[in-house]
Amino acid sequence: MHILSKSTYIKGEQCSKALYLFKKHPYLRDKLSLEKRAKFKRGTDVGILARSLFPGGINMAPSSPSQFQKMFQKTMENINNPDVNVMYEAVFIHDDTLIMLDVIVREGEKWRAIEVKSSLSISETYLNDAALQYYVLKGCNIPISDIQLMYVNANYVRDGDLDLERLFVYESVKEYAEEKLPYIKNKIRELKETLELSNSPHINIGTHCFKPYTCEFLGHCWKKVPENSYLYTNALNDKDMFSLYNCGIQDNRSFKRYIDPLSLGMNQIDALEQNTFYINYKKFYNLIEKKNKSIAFLNVLIYSQAIPSFNGHKPYQNIMPYFSILSDENDEVTEWNCLNDFSKIEEGLSILAEKLLQYDQIFYFSSQNLNHLLQHNNISQLKDISYKLTNLRDVLISSDFFHKKTKYDFSLKNVFEGIFEGEKCFEHSRIILNATSDNEIERILVGKDMEDENIILKRVYRRLIS
């Protein structure tokens, strides 16, 4: 029997109320975003690949939660079985806390514990992950030679077949985990006490709602926050705004006393109260050339692979397997993709460059810099294209564009829904999920979504320049 797991422990560290709600009232969770689903899929893929470095292991992953105790017992049997040298997803339970270790490898009479991460570096959250695992392993009396975080080598460059020995790097965190043992023990006790409460603990909303992860109970905990609350603005830094809010300054009228009446924050509050958006049109028009030019709207599918597919590429280097161009003049659509054969990506970049040369100005919307992508791929026509490209996202940010939806996610979806009240559009992550799917039908759906996003981009542009 267990009460906590690695994920619920980390959740409780961020906010004990979130842990309580997750355990007692999970139906109050917000819908899982497509972006998070894409990240989970990537992490799973990297973890499975890493097992190739430790062949012959036994997969101890339970088929259902009801099997946790059974698999824990089998794991302990395997620990004492000299014929078992490697286990994947080994289950350990101590102090009512369950962990599933990515890889555990026998080294003589001891075991090396390895937690696999799909990132390029180690975060504080990853360290706390490992410290909890070490605590449970120690509690199970597992002789540990080392506990390591295994993550992706940022300096790896693919040359031929994948070299997993160079793709991954290891970092021992045993010393850190040893130092954290007293803290982990006390924290587990605190979290278990929280779960014994008859009601959820009173925790004010604050910056912890978003760090290190956006909480999945925002909709519940923020339900009393007015839709036009100053908390959705950038009038002050979040820490100061939450401090004022939790001290009783909860309406906009009271808050306005704390900011300059001529500030951008005041304009944002006005936009909130009028249920609209704000933009500094003077800045916007200075950044947008309104001339009689041939204009196109470009939608490029850019995503980064944790595991590089091509020679000369590094982990998380951006690739472009799909583009769609919408002509402003006649709504003609030009598209290209190599979702079924990534070896044709360089060919696609050349085709893209040729198509873009036909237009005087090209608008796109991305957190990525398309010029950098083209430059990195040695596009020969870059000097004739780069000055034509305008990232509307950068223009809007520089023009102080604001809507409550864009504060924490400045996406095309949120800009569009902020400008066109009552209309909805899909998350861009839906395209990424479908594009990386093993299902051919889902990959086919990418084209329609790419085209629709371009139409959305055109509507945003036309609305703002009208």
Short mmCIF file of C-alpha atoms in Angstrom, two decimals:
data_model
loop_
_atom_site.label_atom_id
_atom_site.label_comp_id
_atom_site.label_asym_id
_atom_site.label_seq_id
_atom_site.Cartn_x
_atom_site.Cartn_y
_atom_site.Cartn_z
CA MET A 1 0.00 0.00 0.00
CA HIS A 2 1.29 3.47 -0.78
CA ILE A 3 0.01 7.01 -0.29
CA LEU A 4 2.58 9.04 -2.24
CA SER A 5 4.43 8.55 -5.50
CA LYS A 6 7.21 10.49 -7.16
CA SER A 7 4.76 12.64 -9.12
CA THR A 8 2.48 13.33 -6.17
CA TYR A 9 5.44 14.15 -3.94
CA ILE A 10 6.68 16.74 -6.46
CA LYS A 11 3.13 18.06 -6.73
CA GLY A 12 2.96 18.38 -2.95
CA GLU A 13 6.29 20.19 -2.82
CA GLN A 14 4.90 22.79 -5.19
CA CYS A 15 1.59 23.12 -3.36
CA SER A 16 0.13 20.89 -0.64
CA LYS A 17 -3.39 21.94 -1.67
CA ALA A 18 -2.77 20.62 -5.19
CA LEU A 19 -1.70 17.27 -3.69
CA TYR A 20 -4.83 17.12 -1.54
CA LEU A 21 -7.12 17.91 -4.46
CA PHE A 22 -5.35 15.41 -6.69
CA LYS A 23 -5.85 12.63 -4.15
CA LYS A 24 -9.30 13.57 -2.83
CA HIS A 25 -10.97 15.43 -5.70
CA PRO A 26 -9.16 14.54 -8.96
CA TYR A 27 -12.27 15.43 -10.98
CA LEU A 28 -11.47 19.10 -10.32
CA ARG A 29 -8.35 18.95 -12.50
CA ASP A 30 -8.11 21.07 -15.62
CA LYS A 31 -8.07 19.31 -18.97
CA LEU A 32 -4.59 18.10 -19.91
CA SER A 33 -3.20 20.39 -22.61
CA LEU A 34 -1.92 18.99 -25.89
CA GLU A 35 1.42 20.64 -25.18
CA LYS A 36 1.83 18.57 -22.02
CA ARG A 37 0.80 15.43 -23.86
CA ALA A 38 3.52 16.09 -26.44
CA LYS A 39 6.12 16.54 -23.69
CA PHE A 40 5.07 13.33 -21.93
CA LYS A 41 5.34 11.39 -25.19
CA ARG A 42 8.84 12.74 -25.82
CA GLY A 43 9.99 11.81 -22.32
CA THR A 44 8.65 8.27 -22.69
CA ASP A 45 10.38 7.79 -26.04
CA VAL A 46 13.76 8.91 -24.66
CA GLY A 47 13.41 6.68 -21.61
CA ILE A 48 12.74 3.61 -23.72
CA LEU A 49 15.70 4.39 -26.00
CA ALA A 50 18.03 4.73 -23.00
CA ARG A 51 17.28 1.15 -21.99
CA SER A 52 19.28 0.01 -25.04
CA LEU A 53 22.43 0.87 -23.10
CA PHE A 54 21.43 -1.71 -20.49
CA PRO A 55 20.23 -4.73 -22.49
CA GLY A 56 18.68 -7.84 -21.06
CA GLY A 57 16.72 -6.09 -18.35
CA ILE A 58 13.41 -7.19 -16.88
CA ASN A 59 10.52 -4.74 -17.25
CA MET A 60 8.85 -4.46 -13.86
CA ALA A 61 6.19 -1.91 -14.89
CA PRO A 62 2.83 -2.93 -13.39
CA SER A 63 -0.03 -3.49 -15.82
CA SER A 64 -2.39 -1.58 -13.50
CA PRO A 65 -2.25 0.30 -10.16
CA SER A 66 -3.61 -2.80 -8.43
CA GLN A 67 -0.34 -4.58 -9.31
CA PHE A 68 2.00 -2.13 -7.53
CA GLN A 69 2.38 -4.20 -4.36
CA LYS A 70 2.88 -7.41 -6.33
CA MET A 71 5.56 -5.85 -8.54
CA PHE A 72 7.29 -4.40 -5.48
CA GLN A 73 7.56 -7.89 -4.04
CA LYS A 74 8.89 -9.22 -7.36
CA THR A 75 11.39 -6.36 -7.54
CA MET A 76 12.73 -7.25 -4.08
CA GLU A 77 12.98 -10.90 -5.12
CA ASN A 78 14.99 -9.90 -8.18
CA ILE A 79 17.29 -7.74 -6.05
CA ASN A 80 18.28 -10.88 -4.22
CA ASN A 81 18.46 -13.04 -7.34
CA PRO A 82 22.06 -13.17 -8.65
CA ASP A 83 20.78 -14.04 -12.13
CA VAL A 84 19.04 -10.65 -12.47
CA ASN A 85 21.38 -7.81 -13.40
CA VAL A 86 19.14 -5.12 -14.88
CA MET A 87 15.56 -3.99 -14.23
CA TYR A 88 13.44 -1.31 -15.90
CA GLU A 89 10.69 0.53 -13.99
CA ALA A 90 11.57 -1.38 -10.81
CA VAL A 91 8.99 -0.73 -8.08
CA PHE A 92 10.04 0.20 -4.53
CA ILE A 93 7.82 1.22 -1.61
CA HIS A 94 8.94 2.75 1.69
CA ASP A 95 7.31 5.11 4.17
CA ASP A 96 4.03 4.85 2.20
CA THR A 97 5.85 6.26 -0.84
CA LEU A 98 6.21 4.45 -4.17
CA ILE A 99 8.81 5.01 -6.87
CA MET A 100 9.39 3.37 -10.23
CA LEU A 101 13.05 3.61 -11.18
CA ASP A 102 13.85 3.95 -14.88
CA VAL A 103 16.87 1.65 -14.74
CA ILE A 104 18.68 -0.18 -11.95
CA VAL A 105 21.88 -2.07 -12.74
CA ARG A 106 23.75 -4.60 -10.62
CA GLU A 107 27.37 -3.68 -9.86
CA GLY A 108 28.90 -6.48 -7.85
CA GLU A 109 27.04 -6.67 -4.56
CA LYS A 110 25.49 -3.21 -5.05
CA TRP A 111 23.10 -1.54 -7.48
CA ARG A 112 23.41 1.62 -9.57
CA ALA A 113 20.16 3.57 -9.82
CA ILE A 114 19.57 5.62 -12.98
CA GLU A 115 16.80 8.10 -13.65
CA VAL A 116 16.49 9.10 -17.34
CA LYS A 117 15.57 12.64 -18.34
CA SER A 118 14.83 13.86 -21.85
CA SER A 119 16.27 17.33 -21.18
CA LEU A 120 19.69 18.82 -21.95
CA SER A 121 20.42 19.81 -18.35
CA ILE A 122 19.54 19.06 -14.75
CA SER A 123 16.94 21.14 -12.95
CA GLU A 124 16.25 21.49 -9.23
CA THR A 125 13.08 19.46 -9.73
CA TYR A 126 15.11 16.60 -11.22
CA LEU A 127 17.45 16.70 -8.23
CA ASN A 128 14.49 16.50 -5.85
CA ASP A 129 13.15 13.59 -7.94
CA ALA A 130 16.39 11.70 -7.44
CA ALA A 131 16.60 12.56 -3.74
CA LEU A 132 13.15 11.08 -3.14
CA GLN A 133 14.09 7.93 -5.04
CA TYR A 134 17.28 7.59 -3.03
CA TYR A 135 15.30 7.96 0.20
CA VAL A 136 12.95 5.14 -0.78
CA LEU A 137 15.80 2.90 -1.97
CA LYS A 138 17.65 3.42 1.32
CA GLY A 139 14.45 2.65 3.20
CA CYS A 140 14.16 -0.62 1.29
CA ASN A 141 17.75 -1.47 2.33
CA ILE A 142 18.95 -1.57 -1.28
CA PRO A 143 22.77 -1.38 -1.37
CA ILE A 144 23.32 1.59 -3.71
CA SER A 145 26.68 2.17 -5.37
CA ASP A 146 25.44 5.39 -6.96
CA ILE A 147 22.31 7.20 -8.06
CA GLN A 148 22.64 9.07 -11.32
CA LEU A 149 20.66 11.35 -13.58
CA MET A 150 21.04 10.36 -17.21
CA TYR A 151 20.18 13.11 -19.69
CA VAL A 152 20.76 14.15 -23.29
CA ASN A 153 24.19 15.44 -24.27
CA ALA A 154 23.75 18.94 -25.74
CA ASN A 155 27.11 18.64 -27.56
CA TYR A 156 26.36 15.38 -29.32
CA VAL A 157 26.41 15.62 -33.13
CA ARG A 158 25.01 12.69 -35.06
CA ASP A 159 27.42 11.07 -37.51
CA GLY A 160 25.98 7.89 -38.96
CA ASP A 161 24.14 5.51 -36.65
CA LEU A 162 23.10 6.78 -33.23
CA ASP A 163 25.93 6.51 -30.71
CA LEU A 164 24.00 6.08 -27.47
CA GLU A 165 27.19 6.12 -25.41
CA ARG A 166 27.79 9.69 -26.58
CA LEU A 167 24.15 10.74 -26.86
CA PHE A 168 23.60 10.40 -23.11
CA VAL A 169 25.60 11.75 -20.21
CA TYR A 170 25.48 10.79 -16.54
CA GLU A 171 25.77 12.86 -13.40
CA SER A 172 26.01 11.40 -9.94
CA VAL A 173 23.60 13.00 -7.45
CA LYS A 174 24.25 10.65 -4.55
CA GLU A 175 25.97 13.26 -2.40
CA TYR A 176 23.08 15.69 -2.92
CA ALA A 177 20.54 12.95 -2.17
CA GLU A 178 22.34 11.99 1.05
CA GLU A 179 22.16 15.59 2.27
CA LYS A 180 18.45 15.77 1.47
CA LEU A 181 17.46 12.63 3.40
CA PRO A 182 16.27 14.45 6.57
CA TYR A 183 14.34 16.97 4.49
CA ILE A 184 12.68 14.23 2.42
CA LYS A 185 11.64 12.35 5.55
CA ASN A 186 10.06 15.44 7.11
CA LYS A 187 8.39 16.48 3.86
CA ILE A 188 6.79 13.07 3.40
CA ARG A 189 5.45 13.27 6.95
CA GLU A 190 4.01 16.74 6.24
CA LEU A 191 2.37 15.61 3.02
CA LYS A 192 0.83 12.54 4.64
CA GLU A 193 -0.56 14.77 7.41
CA THR A 194 -2.03 17.01 4.72
CA LEU A 195 -3.84 14.03 3.20
CA GLU A 196 -5.36 13.19 6.58
CA LEU A 197 -7.14 16.56 6.75
CA SER A 198 -10.93 16.59 6.47
CA ASN A 199 -10.76 19.56 4.11
CA SER A 200 -8.18 20.90 1.68
CA PRO A 201 -5.54 23.17 3.26
CA HIS A 202 -5.99 26.89 2.84
CA ILE A 203 -3.30 28.00 0.40
CA ASN A 204 -3.51 31.40 -1.24
CA ILE A 205 -2.98 31.62 -4.98
CA GLY A 206 0.47 32.89 -5.93
CA THR A 207 3.52 32.38 -8.09
CA HIS A 208 3.60 28.73 -7.00
CA CYS A 209 0.54 28.22 -9.23
CA PHE A 210 2.93 28.34 -12.19
CA LYS A 211 6.34 27.23 -10.89
CA PRO A 212 7.95 24.88 -11.53
CA TYR A 213 4.87 23.68 -13.44
CA THR A 214 1.50 25.19 -14.23
CA CYS A 215 -0.86 23.64 -11.69
CA GLU A 216 -3.66 21.45 -13.02
CA PHE A 217 -6.10 22.92 -10.49
CA LEU A 218 -5.94 26.52 -11.67
CA GLY A 219 -9.56 26.44 -12.77
CA HIS A 220 -10.64 25.41 -9.28
CA CYS A 221 -8.38 27.60 -7.15
CA TRP A 222 -8.87 30.68 -9.34
CA LYS A 223 -12.65 30.37 -9.70
CA LYS A 224 -13.26 33.32 -7.36
CA VAL A 225 -10.80 35.57 -9.20
CA PRO A 226 -12.80 37.95 -11.44
CA GLU A 227 -12.26 37.46 -15.17
CA ASN A 228 -11.12 41.07 -15.43
CA SER A 229 -8.77 40.94 -12.41
CA TYR A 230 -5.55 42.92 -12.49
CA LEU A 231 -3.76 39.62 -11.78
CA TYR A 232 -3.99 38.91 -15.50
CA THR A 233 -1.96 42.02 -16.33
CA ASN A 234 1.72 42.88 -16.23
CA ALA A 235 1.09 46.03 -14.18
CA LEU A 236 3.57 44.87 -11.50
CA ASN A 237 5.65 41.74 -11.11
CA ASP A 238 3.59 38.71 -10.15
CA LYS A 239 5.03 38.41 -6.65
CA ASP A 240 3.94 41.95 -5.74
CA MET A 241 0.51 41.58 -7.35
CA PHE A 242 -0.22 38.33 -5.51
CA SER A 243 0.96 39.90 -2.27
CA LEU A 244 -1.51 42.77 -2.70
CA TYR A 245 -4.31 40.42 -3.74
CA ASN A 246 -3.83 38.11 -0.76
CA CYS A 247 -3.74 41.12 1.57
CA GLY A 248 -7.23 42.11 0.47
CA ILE A 249 -6.57 44.36 -2.54
CA GLN A 250 -8.76 42.26 -4.80
CA ASP A 251 -10.60 44.69 -7.06
CA ASN A 252 -9.14 46.76 -9.88
CA ARG A 253 -10.30 50.05 -8.42
CA SER A 254 -8.27 49.51 -5.26
CA PHE A 255 -5.27 48.20 -7.17
CA LYS A 256 -5.10 51.24 -9.48
CA ARG A 257 -3.82 53.29 -6.54
CA TYR A 258 -0.57 51.33 -6.68
CA ILE A 259 0.36 51.98 -10.31
CA ASP A 260 1.11 54.95 -12.53
CA PRO A 261 -2.15 56.13 -14.16
CA LEU A 262 -0.27 56.63 -17.43
CA SER A 263 1.41 53.21 -17.36
CA LEU A 264 0.97 50.26 -19.69
CA GLY A 265 -0.57 48.39 -16.77
CA MET A 266 -3.43 50.88 -16.64
CA ASN A 267 -4.09 50.32 -20.36
CA GLN A 268 -4.15 46.58 -19.74
CA ILE A 269 -6.67 46.93 -16.90
CA ASP A 270 -8.86 49.11 -19.12
CA ALA A 271 -8.75 46.39 -21.79
CA LEU A 272 -9.75 43.78 -19.23
CA GLU A 273 -12.65 45.82 -17.94
CA GLN A 274 -13.88 46.45 -21.48
CA ASN A 275 -13.43 42.77 -22.36
CA THR A 276 -11.16 43.56 -25.26
CA PHE A 277 -7.47 43.69 -26.15
CA TYR A 278 -4.91 46.46 -26.07
CA ILE A 279 -2.28 47.32 -28.66
CA ASN A 280 -0.11 50.36 -29.20
CA TYR A 281 -1.06 51.02 -32.80
CA LYS A 282 1.61 53.66 -33.24
CA LYS A 283 4.30 51.07 -32.51
CA PHE A 284 2.45 48.48 -34.57
CA TYR A 285 2.22 50.60 -37.72
CA ASN A 286 5.87 51.59 -37.39
CA LEU A 287 6.77 47.91 -37.50
CA ILE A 288 4.34 46.93 -40.27
CA GLU A 289 4.94 48.38 -43.72
CA LYS A 290 1.56 49.11 -45.32
CA LYS A 291 2.40 49.25 -48.99
CA ASN A 292 1.02 47.71 -52.15
CA LYS A 293 3.04 44.54 -51.98
CA SER A 294 2.42 40.91 -52.75
CA ILE A 295 1.86 39.37 -49.33
CA ALA A 296 1.85 35.77 -48.18
CA PHE A 297 1.18 34.10 -44.87
CA LEU A 298 3.53 31.31 -43.94
CA ASN A 299 2.92 28.49 -41.51
CA VAL A 300 5.98 26.38 -40.84
CA LEU A 301 5.87 23.30 -38.64
CA ILE A 302 8.99 23.62 -36.53
CA TYR A 303 9.75 21.17 -33.78
CA SER A 304 12.83 19.88 -32.10
CA GLN A 305 13.76 16.24 -31.81
CA ALA A 306 15.32 15.07 -28.59
CA ILE A 307 17.04 12.38 -30.65
CA PRO A 308 18.52 13.82 -33.88
CA SER A 309 17.48 12.06 -37.08
CA PHE A 310 20.13 13.50 -39.37
CA ASN A 311 23.87 13.61 -39.68
CA GLY A 312 25.27 16.91 -38.47
CA HIS A 313 22.28 17.57 -36.21
CA LYS A 314 22.33 18.00 -32.44
CA PRO A 315 19.63 17.00 -29.93
CA TYR A 316 16.69 19.41 -29.94
CA GLN A 317 17.87 21.04 -33.14
CA ASN A 318 14.88 22.44 -34.97
CA ILE A 319 13.65 20.69 -38.08
CA MET A 320 10.96 21.70 -40.58
CA PRO A 321 8.97 18.78 -42.04
CA TYR A 322 5.95 20.81 -43.22
CA PHE A 323 5.13 24.25 -44.58
CA SER A 324 2.00 25.90 -45.93
CA ILE A 325 1.88 29.23 -47.78
CA LEU A 326 -1.34 31.25 -48.17
CA SER A 327 -1.39 33.99 -50.80
CA ASP A 328 -3.10 37.15 -49.58
CA GLU A 329 -4.17 38.10 -53.08
CA ASN A 330 -6.05 35.02 -54.23
CA ASP A 331 -5.99 32.67 -51.19
CA GLU A 332 -3.94 30.17 -53.16
CA VAL A 333 -2.37 27.54 -50.92
CA THR A 334 1.05 26.01 -51.49
CA GLU A 335 2.15 23.24 -49.19
CA TRP A 336 4.89 20.66 -48.85
CA ASN A 337 5.73 17.97 -46.32
CA CYS A 338 8.02 15.04 -45.71
CA LEU A 339 6.30 13.56 -42.66
CA ASN A 340 6.79 10.08 -44.10
CA ASP A 341 10.43 10.63 -45.09
CA PHE A 342 12.51 13.07 -43.04
CA SER A 343 15.45 12.56 -45.37
CA LYS A 344 13.78 15.05 -47.72
CA ILE A 345 13.85 17.98 -45.28
CA GLU A 346 16.74 19.75 -47.02
CA GLU A 347 14.84 19.45 -50.30
CA GLY A 348 11.82 21.03 -48.62
CA LEU A 349 13.85 23.99 -47.35
CA SER A 350 15.05 24.70 -50.90
CA ILE A 351 11.48 24.53 -52.22
CA LEU A 352 10.36 26.88 -49.45
CA ALA A 353 13.04 29.40 -50.34
CA GLU A 354 12.04 29.34 -54.02
CA LYS A 355 8.36 29.87 -53.17
CA LEU A 356 9.07 32.75 -50.78
CA LEU A 357 11.05 34.60 -53.45
CA GLN A 358 7.75 35.12 -55.28
CA TYR A 359 6.42 37.46 -52.57
CA ASP A 360 7.44 40.90 -51.32
CA GLN A 361 6.44 40.33 -47.72
CA ILE A 362 5.80 37.16 -45.74
CA PHE A 363 4.14 37.04 -42.33
CA TYR A 364 4.47 34.15 -39.91
CA PHE A 365 3.77 33.64 -36.20
CA SER A 366 6.23 31.63 -34.13
CA SER A 367 8.30 31.67 -30.96
CA GLN A 368 11.11 30.44 -33.21
CA ASN A 369 13.14 32.70 -35.48
CA LEU A 370 12.65 31.41 -39.00
CA ASN A 371 15.69 33.32 -40.26
CA HIS A 372 17.87 31.39 -37.84
CA LEU A 373 16.46 28.09 -39.08
CA LEU A 374 17.10 28.99 -42.71
CA GLN A 375 20.56 30.30 -41.89
CA HIS A 376 21.48 27.15 -39.97
CA ASN A 377 20.48 25.06 -42.98
CA ASN A 378 22.64 27.11 -45.38
CA ILE A 379 19.81 28.31 -47.62
CA SER A 380 21.59 30.01 -50.51
CA GLN A 381 18.77 32.50 -51.16
CA LEU A 382 18.67 33.64 -47.53
CA LYS A 383 19.89 37.18 -48.27
CA ASP A 384 17.01 37.60 -50.73
CA ILE A 385 14.43 36.27 -48.29
CA SER A 386 15.36 37.32 -44.76
CA TYR A 387 14.32 40.97 -45.13
CA LYS A 388 10.89 39.86 -46.37
CA LEU A 389 10.09 37.75 -43.33
CA THR A 390 8.09 39.34 -40.52
CA ASN A 391 7.30 37.44 -37.35
CA LEU A 392 3.93 38.85 -36.34
CA ARG A 393 4.38 37.45 -32.84
CA ASP A 394 7.48 39.60 -32.31
CA VAL A 395 5.68 42.62 -33.78
CA LEU A 396 2.74 42.21 -31.40
CA ILE A 397 4.97 41.81 -28.37
CA SER A 398 6.92 44.92 -29.37
CA SER A 399 3.59 46.73 -29.85
CA ASP A 400 2.55 45.94 -26.25
CA PHE A 401 -0.28 43.68 -27.40
CA PHE A 402 -2.25 42.45 -24.41
CA HIS A 403 -5.17 40.20 -23.68
CA LYS A 404 -5.71 38.19 -20.51
CA LYS A 405 -5.19 34.98 -22.47
CA THR A 406 -1.70 36.01 -23.64
CA LYS A 407 -0.08 36.73 -20.27
CA TYR A 408 1.22 33.19 -19.72
CA ASP A 409 0.99 31.90 -23.29
CA PHE A 410 1.56 34.31 -26.16
CA SER A 411 0.29 31.91 -28.82
CA LEU A 412 -1.57 32.50 -32.08
CA LYS A 413 -4.57 30.74 -30.55
CA ASN A 414 -4.72 33.16 -27.63
CA VAL A 415 -4.08 36.24 -29.77
CA PHE A 416 -6.85 35.18 -32.15
CA GLU A 417 -9.33 34.43 -29.36
CA GLY A 418 -8.44 37.74 -27.72
CA ILE A 419 -9.14 39.70 -30.89
CA PHE A 420 -12.19 37.77 -32.08
CA GLU A 421 -14.38 37.48 -29.01
CA GLY A 422 -16.40 34.30 -28.84
CA GLU A 423 -14.41 32.45 -31.51
CA LYS A 424 -12.20 29.47 -30.70
CA CYS A 425 -9.32 27.70 -32.39
CA PHE A 426 -7.18 24.66 -31.68
CA GLU A 427 -3.81 24.42 -29.93
CA HIS A 428 -0.77 24.37 -32.20
CA SER A 429 0.44 21.33 -30.24
CA ARG A 430 -2.32 19.33 -31.95
CA ILE A 431 -0.35 19.69 -35.18
CA ILE A 432 2.85 18.48 -33.51
CA LEU A 433 1.12 15.48 -31.93
CA ASN A 434 -0.44 14.46 -35.25
CA ALA A 435 2.76 15.11 -37.20
CA THR A 436 4.77 12.84 -34.91
CA SER A 437 2.08 10.16 -34.68
CA ASP A 438 2.62 6.64 -35.96
CA ASN A 439 -0.92 6.78 -37.32
CA GLU A 440 -0.94 7.77 -41.00
CA ILE A 441 -4.51 9.15 -40.78
CA GLU A 442 -3.49 11.53 -37.99
CA ARG A 443 -0.52 12.70 -40.06
CA ILE A 444 -2.88 13.45 -42.95
CA LEU A 445 -4.87 15.77 -40.67
CA VAL A 446 -1.83 18.01 -40.30
CA GLY A 447 -2.36 19.64 -43.69
CA LYS A 448 -5.86 20.90 -42.87
CA ASP A 449 -4.69 22.29 -39.52
CA MET A 450 -1.69 24.01 -41.11
CA GLU A 451 -3.96 25.66 -43.68
CA ASP A 452 -6.48 26.69 -41.01
CA GLU A 453 -3.74 28.27 -38.89
CA ASN A 454 -2.67 30.33 -41.88
CA ILE A 455 -6.24 31.56 -42.33
CA ILE A 456 -6.29 32.50 -38.65
CA LEU A 457 -3.00 34.37 -39.08
CA LYS A 458 -4.39 36.28 -42.06
CA ARG A 459 -7.53 37.23 -40.13
CA VAL A 460 -5.45 38.53 -37.22
CA TYR A 461 -3.28 40.58 -39.58
CA ARG A 462 -6.25 41.98 -41.50
CA ARG A 463 -8.12 42.88 -38.32
CA LEU A 464 -5.17 44.80 -36.90
CA ILE A 465 -4.28 46.77 -40.01
CA SER A 466 -7.88 47.67 -40.86
#
